[in-house]
PDB file of C-alpha atoms in Angstrom:
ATOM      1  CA  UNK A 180      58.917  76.052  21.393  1.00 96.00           C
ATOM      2  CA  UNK A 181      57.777  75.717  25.025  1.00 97.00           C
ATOM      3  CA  UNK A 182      56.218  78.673  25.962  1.00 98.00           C
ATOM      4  CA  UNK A 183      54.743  79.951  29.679  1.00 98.00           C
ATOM      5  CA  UNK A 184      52.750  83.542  29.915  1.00 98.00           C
ATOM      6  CA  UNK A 185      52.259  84.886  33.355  1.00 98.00           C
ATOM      7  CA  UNK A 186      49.659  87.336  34.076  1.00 98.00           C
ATOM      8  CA  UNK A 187      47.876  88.763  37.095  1.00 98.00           C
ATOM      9  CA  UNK A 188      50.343  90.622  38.907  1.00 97.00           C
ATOM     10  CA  UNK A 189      50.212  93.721  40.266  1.00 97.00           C
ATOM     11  CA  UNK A 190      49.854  96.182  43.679  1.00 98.00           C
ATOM     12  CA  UNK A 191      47.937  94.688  46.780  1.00 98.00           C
ATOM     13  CA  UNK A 192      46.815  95.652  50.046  1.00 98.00           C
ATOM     14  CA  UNK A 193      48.254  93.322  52.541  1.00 98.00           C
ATOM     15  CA  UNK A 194      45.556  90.710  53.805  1.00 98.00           C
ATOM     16  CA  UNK A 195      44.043  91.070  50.089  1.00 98.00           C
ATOM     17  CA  UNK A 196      44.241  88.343  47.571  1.00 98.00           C
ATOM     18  CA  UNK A 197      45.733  87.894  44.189  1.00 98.00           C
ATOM     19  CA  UNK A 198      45.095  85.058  41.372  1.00 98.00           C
ATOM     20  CA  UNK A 199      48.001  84.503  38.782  1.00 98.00           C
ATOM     21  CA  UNK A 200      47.380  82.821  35.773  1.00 98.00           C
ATOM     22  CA  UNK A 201      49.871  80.804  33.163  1.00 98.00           C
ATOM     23  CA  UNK A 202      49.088  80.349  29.965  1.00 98.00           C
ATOM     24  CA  UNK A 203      51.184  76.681  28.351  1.00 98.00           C
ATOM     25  CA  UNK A 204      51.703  76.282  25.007  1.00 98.00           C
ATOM     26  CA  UNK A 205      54.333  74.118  22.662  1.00 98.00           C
ATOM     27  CA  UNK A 206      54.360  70.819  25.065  1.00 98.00           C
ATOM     28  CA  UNK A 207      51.736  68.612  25.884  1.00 98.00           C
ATOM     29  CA  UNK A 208      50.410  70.259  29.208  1.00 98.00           C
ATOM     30  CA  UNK A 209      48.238  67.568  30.962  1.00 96.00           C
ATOM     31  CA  UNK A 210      51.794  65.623  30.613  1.00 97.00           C
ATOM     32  CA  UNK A 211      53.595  67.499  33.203  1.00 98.00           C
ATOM     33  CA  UNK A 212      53.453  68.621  37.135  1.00 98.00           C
ATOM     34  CA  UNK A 213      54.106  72.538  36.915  1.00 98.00           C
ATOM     35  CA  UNK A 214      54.590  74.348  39.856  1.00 98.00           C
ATOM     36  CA  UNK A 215      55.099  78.605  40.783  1.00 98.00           C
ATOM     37  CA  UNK A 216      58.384  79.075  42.398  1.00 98.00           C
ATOM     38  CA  UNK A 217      58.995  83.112  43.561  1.00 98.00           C
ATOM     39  CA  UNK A 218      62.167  85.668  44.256  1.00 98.00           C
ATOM     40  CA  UNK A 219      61.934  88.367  46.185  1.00 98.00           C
ATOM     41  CA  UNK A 220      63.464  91.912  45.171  1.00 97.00           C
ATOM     42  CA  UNK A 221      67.286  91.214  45.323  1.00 95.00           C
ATOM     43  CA  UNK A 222      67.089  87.929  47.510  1.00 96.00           C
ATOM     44  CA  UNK A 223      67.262  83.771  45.790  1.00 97.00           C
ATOM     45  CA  UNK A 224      64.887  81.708  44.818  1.00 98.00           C
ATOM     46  CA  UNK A 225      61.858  80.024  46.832  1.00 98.00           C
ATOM     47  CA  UNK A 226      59.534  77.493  45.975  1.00 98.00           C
ATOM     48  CA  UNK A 227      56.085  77.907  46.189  1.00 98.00           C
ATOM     49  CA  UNK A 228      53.899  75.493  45.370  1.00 98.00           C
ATOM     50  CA  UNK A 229      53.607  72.232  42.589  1.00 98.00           C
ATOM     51  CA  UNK A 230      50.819  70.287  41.208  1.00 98.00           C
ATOM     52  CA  UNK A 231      50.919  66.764  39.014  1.00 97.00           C
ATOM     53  CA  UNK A 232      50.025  66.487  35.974  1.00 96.00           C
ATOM     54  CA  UNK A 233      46.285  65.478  36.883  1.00 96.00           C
ATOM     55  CA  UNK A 234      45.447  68.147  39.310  1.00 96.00           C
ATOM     56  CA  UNK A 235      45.156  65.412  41.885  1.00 97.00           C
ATOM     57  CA  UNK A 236      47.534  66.405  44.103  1.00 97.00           C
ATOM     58  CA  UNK A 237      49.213  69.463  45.365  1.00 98.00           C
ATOM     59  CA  UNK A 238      52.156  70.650  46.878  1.00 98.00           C
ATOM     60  CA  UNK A 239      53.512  73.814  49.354  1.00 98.00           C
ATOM     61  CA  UNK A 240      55.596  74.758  51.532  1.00 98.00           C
ATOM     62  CA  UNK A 241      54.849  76.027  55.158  1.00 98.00           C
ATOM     63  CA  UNK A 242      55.183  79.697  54.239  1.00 98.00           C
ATOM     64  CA  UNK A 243      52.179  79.611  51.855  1.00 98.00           C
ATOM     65  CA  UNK A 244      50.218  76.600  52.878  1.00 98.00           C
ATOM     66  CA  UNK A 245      46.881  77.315  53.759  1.00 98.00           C
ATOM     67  CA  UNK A 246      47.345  80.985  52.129  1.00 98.00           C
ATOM     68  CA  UNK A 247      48.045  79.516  48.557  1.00 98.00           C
ATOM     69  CA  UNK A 248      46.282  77.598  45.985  1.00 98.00           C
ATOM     70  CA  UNK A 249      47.130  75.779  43.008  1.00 98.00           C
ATOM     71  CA  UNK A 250      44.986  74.560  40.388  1.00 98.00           C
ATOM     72  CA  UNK A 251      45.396  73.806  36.566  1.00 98.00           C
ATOM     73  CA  UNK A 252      42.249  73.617  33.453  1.00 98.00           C
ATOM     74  CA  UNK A 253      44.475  71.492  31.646  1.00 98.00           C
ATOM     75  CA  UNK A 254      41.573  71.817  28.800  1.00 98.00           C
ATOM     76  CA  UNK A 255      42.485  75.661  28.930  1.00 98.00           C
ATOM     77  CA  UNK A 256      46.341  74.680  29.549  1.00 98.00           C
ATOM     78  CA  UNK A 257      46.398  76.868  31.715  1.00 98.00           C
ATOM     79  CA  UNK A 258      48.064  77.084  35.146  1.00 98.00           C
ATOM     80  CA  UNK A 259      47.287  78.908  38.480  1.00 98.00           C
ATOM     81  CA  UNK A 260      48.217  80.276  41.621  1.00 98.00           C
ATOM     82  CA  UNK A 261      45.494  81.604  44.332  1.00 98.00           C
ATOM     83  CA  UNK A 262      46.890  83.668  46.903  1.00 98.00           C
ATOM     84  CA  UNK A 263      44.707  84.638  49.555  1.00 98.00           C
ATOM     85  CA  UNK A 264      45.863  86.521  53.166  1.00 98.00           C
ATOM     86  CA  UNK A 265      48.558  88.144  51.295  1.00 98.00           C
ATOM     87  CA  UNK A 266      51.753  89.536  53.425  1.00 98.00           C
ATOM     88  CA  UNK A 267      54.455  92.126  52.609  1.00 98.00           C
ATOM     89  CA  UNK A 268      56.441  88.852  52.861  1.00 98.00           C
ATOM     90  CA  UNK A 269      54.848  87.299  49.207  1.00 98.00           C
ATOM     91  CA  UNK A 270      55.785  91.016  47.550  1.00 98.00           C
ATOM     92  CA  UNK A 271      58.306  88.803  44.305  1.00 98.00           C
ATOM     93  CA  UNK A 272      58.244  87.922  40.968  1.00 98.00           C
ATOM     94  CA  UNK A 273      55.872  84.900  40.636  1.00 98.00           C
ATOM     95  CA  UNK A 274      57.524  82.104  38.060  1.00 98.00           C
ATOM     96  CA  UNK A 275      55.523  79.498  36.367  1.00 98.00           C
ATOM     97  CA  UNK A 276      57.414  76.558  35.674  1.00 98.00           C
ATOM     98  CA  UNK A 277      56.954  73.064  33.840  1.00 98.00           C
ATOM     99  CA  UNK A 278      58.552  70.150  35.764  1.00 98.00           C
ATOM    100  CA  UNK A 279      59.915  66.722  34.706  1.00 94.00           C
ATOM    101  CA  UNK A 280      61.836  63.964  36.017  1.00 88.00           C
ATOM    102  CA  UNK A 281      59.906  64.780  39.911  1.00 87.00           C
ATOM    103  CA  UNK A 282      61.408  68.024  40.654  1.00 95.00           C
ATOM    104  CA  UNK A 283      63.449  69.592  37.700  1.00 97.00           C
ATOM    105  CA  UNK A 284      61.557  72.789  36.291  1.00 98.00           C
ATOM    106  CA  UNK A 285      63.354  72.693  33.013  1.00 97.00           C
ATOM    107  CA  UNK A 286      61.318  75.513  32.023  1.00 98.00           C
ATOM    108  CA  UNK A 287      60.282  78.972  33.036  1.00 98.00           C
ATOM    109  CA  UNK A 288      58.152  81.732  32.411  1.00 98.00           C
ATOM    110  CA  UNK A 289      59.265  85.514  32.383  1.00 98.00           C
ATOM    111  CA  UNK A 290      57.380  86.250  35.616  1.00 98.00           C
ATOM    112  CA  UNK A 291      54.651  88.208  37.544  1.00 98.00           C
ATOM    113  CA  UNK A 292      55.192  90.918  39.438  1.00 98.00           C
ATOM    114  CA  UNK A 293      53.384  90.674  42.851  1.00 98.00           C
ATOM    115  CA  UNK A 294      53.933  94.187  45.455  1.00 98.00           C
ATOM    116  CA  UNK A 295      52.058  93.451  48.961  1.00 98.00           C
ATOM    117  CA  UNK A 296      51.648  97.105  50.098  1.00 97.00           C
ATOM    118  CA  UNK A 297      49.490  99.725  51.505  1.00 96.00           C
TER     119      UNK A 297
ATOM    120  CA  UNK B 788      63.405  70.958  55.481  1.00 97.00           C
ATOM    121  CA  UNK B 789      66.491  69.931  54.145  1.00 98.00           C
ATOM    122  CA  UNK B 790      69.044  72.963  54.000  1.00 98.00           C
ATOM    123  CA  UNK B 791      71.280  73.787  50.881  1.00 98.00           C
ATOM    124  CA  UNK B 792      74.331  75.862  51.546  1.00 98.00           C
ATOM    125  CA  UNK B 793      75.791  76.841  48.755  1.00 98.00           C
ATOM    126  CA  UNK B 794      79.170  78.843  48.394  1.00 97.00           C
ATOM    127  CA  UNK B 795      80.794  80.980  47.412  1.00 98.00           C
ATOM    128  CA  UNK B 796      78.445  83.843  47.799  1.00 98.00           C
ATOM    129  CA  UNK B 797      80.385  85.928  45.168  1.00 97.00           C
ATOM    130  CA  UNK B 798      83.199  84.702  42.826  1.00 96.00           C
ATOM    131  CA  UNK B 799      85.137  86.834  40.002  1.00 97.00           C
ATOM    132  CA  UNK B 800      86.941  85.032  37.468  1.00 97.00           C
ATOM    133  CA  UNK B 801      89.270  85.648  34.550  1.00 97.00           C
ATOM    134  CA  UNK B 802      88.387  84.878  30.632  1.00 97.00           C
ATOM    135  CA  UNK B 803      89.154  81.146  30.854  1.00 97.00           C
ATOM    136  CA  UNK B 804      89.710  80.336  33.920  1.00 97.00           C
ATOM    137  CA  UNK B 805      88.242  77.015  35.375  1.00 98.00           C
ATOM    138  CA  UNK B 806      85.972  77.977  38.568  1.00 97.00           C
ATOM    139  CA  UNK B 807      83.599  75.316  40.909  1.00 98.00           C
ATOM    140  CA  UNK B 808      80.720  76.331  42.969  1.00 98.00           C
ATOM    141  CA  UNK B 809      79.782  74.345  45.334  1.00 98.00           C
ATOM    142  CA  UNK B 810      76.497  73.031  47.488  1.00 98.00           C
ATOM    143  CA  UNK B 811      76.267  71.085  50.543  1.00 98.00           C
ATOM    144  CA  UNK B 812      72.897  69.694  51.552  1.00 98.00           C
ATOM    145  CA  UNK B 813      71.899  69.249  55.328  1.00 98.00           C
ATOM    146  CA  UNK B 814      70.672  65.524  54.837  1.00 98.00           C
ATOM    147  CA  UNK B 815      71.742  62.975  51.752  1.00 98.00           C
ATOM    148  CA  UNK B 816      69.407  63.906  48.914  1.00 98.00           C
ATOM    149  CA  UNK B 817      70.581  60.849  46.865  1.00 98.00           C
ATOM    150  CA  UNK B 818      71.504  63.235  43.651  1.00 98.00           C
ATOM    151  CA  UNK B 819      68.137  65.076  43.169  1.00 98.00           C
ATOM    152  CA  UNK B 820      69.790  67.910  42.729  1.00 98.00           C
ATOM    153  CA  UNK B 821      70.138  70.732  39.786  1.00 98.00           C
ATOM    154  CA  UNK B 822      72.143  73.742  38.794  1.00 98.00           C
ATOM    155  CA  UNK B 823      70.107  76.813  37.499  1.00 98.00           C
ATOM    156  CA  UNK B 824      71.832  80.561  35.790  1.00 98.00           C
ATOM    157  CA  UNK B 825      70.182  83.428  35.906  1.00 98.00           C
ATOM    158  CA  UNK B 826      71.038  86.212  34.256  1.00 98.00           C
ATOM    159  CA  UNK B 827      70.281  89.831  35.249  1.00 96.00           C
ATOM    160  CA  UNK B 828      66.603  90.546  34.674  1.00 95.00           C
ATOM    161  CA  UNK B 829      66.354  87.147  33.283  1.00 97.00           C
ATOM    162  CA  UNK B 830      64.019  84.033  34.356  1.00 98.00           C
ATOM    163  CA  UNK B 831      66.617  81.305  35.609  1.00 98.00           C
ATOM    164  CA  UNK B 832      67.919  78.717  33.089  1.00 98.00           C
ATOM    165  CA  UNK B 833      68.057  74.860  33.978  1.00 98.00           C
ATOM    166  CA  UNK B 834      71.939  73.909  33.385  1.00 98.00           C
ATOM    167  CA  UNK B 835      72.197  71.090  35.232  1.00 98.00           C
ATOM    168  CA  UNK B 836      69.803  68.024  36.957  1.00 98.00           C
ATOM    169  CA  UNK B 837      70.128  64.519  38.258  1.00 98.00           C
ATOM    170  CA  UNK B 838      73.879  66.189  39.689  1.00 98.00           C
ATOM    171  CA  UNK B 839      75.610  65.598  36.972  1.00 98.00           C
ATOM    172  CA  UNK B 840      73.369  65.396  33.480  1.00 98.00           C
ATOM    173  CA  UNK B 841      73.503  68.080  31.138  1.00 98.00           C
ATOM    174  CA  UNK B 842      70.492  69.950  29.871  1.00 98.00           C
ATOM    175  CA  UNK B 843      69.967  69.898  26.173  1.00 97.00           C
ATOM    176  CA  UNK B 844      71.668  72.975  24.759  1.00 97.00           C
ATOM    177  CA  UNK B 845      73.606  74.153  27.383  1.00 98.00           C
ATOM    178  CA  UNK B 846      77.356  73.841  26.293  1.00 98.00           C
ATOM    179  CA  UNK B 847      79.856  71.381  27.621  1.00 98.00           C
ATOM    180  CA  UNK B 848      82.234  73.187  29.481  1.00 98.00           C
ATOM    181  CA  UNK B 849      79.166  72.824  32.233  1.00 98.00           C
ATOM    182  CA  UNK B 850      79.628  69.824  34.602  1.00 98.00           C
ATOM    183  CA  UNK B 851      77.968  68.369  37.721  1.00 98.00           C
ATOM    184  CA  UNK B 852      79.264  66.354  39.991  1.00 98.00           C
ATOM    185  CA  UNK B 853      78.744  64.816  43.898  1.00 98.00           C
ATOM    186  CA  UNK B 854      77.136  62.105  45.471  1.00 98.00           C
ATOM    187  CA  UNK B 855      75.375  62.499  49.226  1.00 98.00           C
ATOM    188  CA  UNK B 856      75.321  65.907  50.292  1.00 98.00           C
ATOM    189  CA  UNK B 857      78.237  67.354  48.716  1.00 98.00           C
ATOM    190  CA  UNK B 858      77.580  68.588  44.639  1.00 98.00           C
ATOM    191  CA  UNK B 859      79.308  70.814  42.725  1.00 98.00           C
ATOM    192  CA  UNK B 860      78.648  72.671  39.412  1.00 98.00           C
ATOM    193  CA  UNK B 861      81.992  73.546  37.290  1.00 98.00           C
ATOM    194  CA  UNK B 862      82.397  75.685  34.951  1.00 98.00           C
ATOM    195  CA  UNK B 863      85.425  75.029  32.392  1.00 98.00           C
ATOM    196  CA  UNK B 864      86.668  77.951  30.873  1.00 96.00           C
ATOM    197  CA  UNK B 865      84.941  81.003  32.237  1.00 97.00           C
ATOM    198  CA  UNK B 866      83.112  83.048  29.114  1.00 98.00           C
ATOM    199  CA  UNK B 867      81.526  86.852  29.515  1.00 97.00           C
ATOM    200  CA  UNK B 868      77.837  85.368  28.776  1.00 97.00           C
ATOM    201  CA  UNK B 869      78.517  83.123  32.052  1.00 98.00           C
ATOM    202  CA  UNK B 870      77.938  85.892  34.043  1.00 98.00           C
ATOM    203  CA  UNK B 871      75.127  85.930  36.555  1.00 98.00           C
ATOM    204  CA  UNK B 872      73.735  84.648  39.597  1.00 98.00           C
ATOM    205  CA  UNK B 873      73.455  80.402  40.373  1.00 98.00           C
ATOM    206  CA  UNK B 874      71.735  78.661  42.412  1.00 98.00           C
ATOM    207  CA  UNK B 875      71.224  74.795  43.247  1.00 98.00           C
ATOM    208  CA  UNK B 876      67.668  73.056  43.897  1.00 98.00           C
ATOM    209  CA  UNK B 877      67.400  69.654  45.944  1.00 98.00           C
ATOM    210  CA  UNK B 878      64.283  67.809  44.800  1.00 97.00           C
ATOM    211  CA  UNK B 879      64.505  64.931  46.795  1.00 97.00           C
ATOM    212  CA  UNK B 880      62.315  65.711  49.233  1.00 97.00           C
ATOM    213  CA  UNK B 881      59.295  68.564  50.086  1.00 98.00           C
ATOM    214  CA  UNK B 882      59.109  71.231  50.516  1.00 98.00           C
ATOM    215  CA  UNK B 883      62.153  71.941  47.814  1.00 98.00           C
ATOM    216  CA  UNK B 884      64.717  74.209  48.545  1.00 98.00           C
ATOM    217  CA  UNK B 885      67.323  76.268  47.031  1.00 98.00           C
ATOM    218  CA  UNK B 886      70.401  77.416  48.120  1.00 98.00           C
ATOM    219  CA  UNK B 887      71.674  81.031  48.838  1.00 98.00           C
ATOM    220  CA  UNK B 888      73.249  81.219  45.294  1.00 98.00           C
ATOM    221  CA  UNK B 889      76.270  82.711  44.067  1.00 98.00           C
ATOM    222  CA  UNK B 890      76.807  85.577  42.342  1.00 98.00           C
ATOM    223  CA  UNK B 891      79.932  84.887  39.145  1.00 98.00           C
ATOM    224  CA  UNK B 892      81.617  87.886  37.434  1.00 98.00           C
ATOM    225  CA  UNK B 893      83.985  88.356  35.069  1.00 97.00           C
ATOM    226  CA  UNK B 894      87.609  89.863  36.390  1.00 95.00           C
TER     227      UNK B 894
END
């Protein structure tokens, strides 16, 4: 059974930072790009960042680049998410997800809790 | 960034009835698109990729369909555990982006 354990969330002063971790386990992990996608309290989805399978290469978007980083051990199979400069803005829940076929994340986590406030 | 606008916002149907949501995408995104549930307090479930292939397990009144920018998800034969909120993805380029979702209940 695939399985995907976020921890690391919690309460942050804004302009803090915050590392998430996601533990992988039942799939091969150095297989497949992951990637963190968030929602905010009440609002849709947004994705946040991706990464292939090698760690080569990463991906964001505009409203966490240069904030965000992802990385992956995939000795450790583990995934996770840097966030540095942190905004009221990044206060969501904080999915890890495992991605196949380029973009579909065909499998999710049940979620960190990040709250950006003084 | 390619935009997905997805309606309706809300939607309440009967036990059985046959209801489509639908997303249109601001440029052609060549099918890379998928269909996700979520359920309250849940983590979203995939339901549907490629437009229009089913995702192991999830039962077959579920369908995708669309070409371009135009894709629907349809639901045939609304059930009480297909409550919840849904939301489409386009993968085809970055960054990827959802739409608005929609929110299903049951009348």
């Amino acid at each position: 059974e695939v399985q995907l354990v976020e921890t690391g969330g919690g309460l942050v002063q804004p302009g803090r930072s915050l590392k998430l971790s996601c533990v992988a386990s039942g799939f091969t992990f150095n297989n497949y790009w992951m990637s963190w996608t968030r929602q905010a309290p009440g609002k849709g989805l947004e994705w946040v960042a991706s990464i292939t399978n090698s760690g080569g290469s990463t991906y964001y978007p505009d409203s966490v680049k240069g904030r965000f980083t992802i990385s992956r051990d995939n000795a450790q199979n583990t995934l996770y998410l840097q966030m540095n400069s942190l905004r009221s803005e990044d206060t969501a829940t904080y999915y890890c997800t495992r991605v196949r076929y380029y973009y579909v994340m065909d499998a999710w986590g049940q979620g960190a809790s990040v709250t950006v406030s003084s | 960034d390619i935009q997905m606008t997805q309606s309706p916002a809300s939607l309440s149907a009967s036990l059985g009835e046959t209801i489509s949501i639908e997303c249109r995408a601001s440029e052609d995104i060549y099918s890379n698109l998928a269909w996700y549930q979520q359920k309250s307090g849940k983590s979203p479930q995939l339901l549907i990729y490629a437009a229009n292939r089913l995702q192991d397990g999830v039962p077959s009144r579920f369908s995708g369909s669309g070409s371009g920018t135009q894709y629907s998800l349809k639901i045939s034969g609304m059930q009480p555990e297909d409550e919840g909120d849904y939301f489409c993805l386009q993968g085809s380029k970055f960054p990827w982006t959802f739409g608005g979702g929609t929110k299903l209940e049951l009348k």
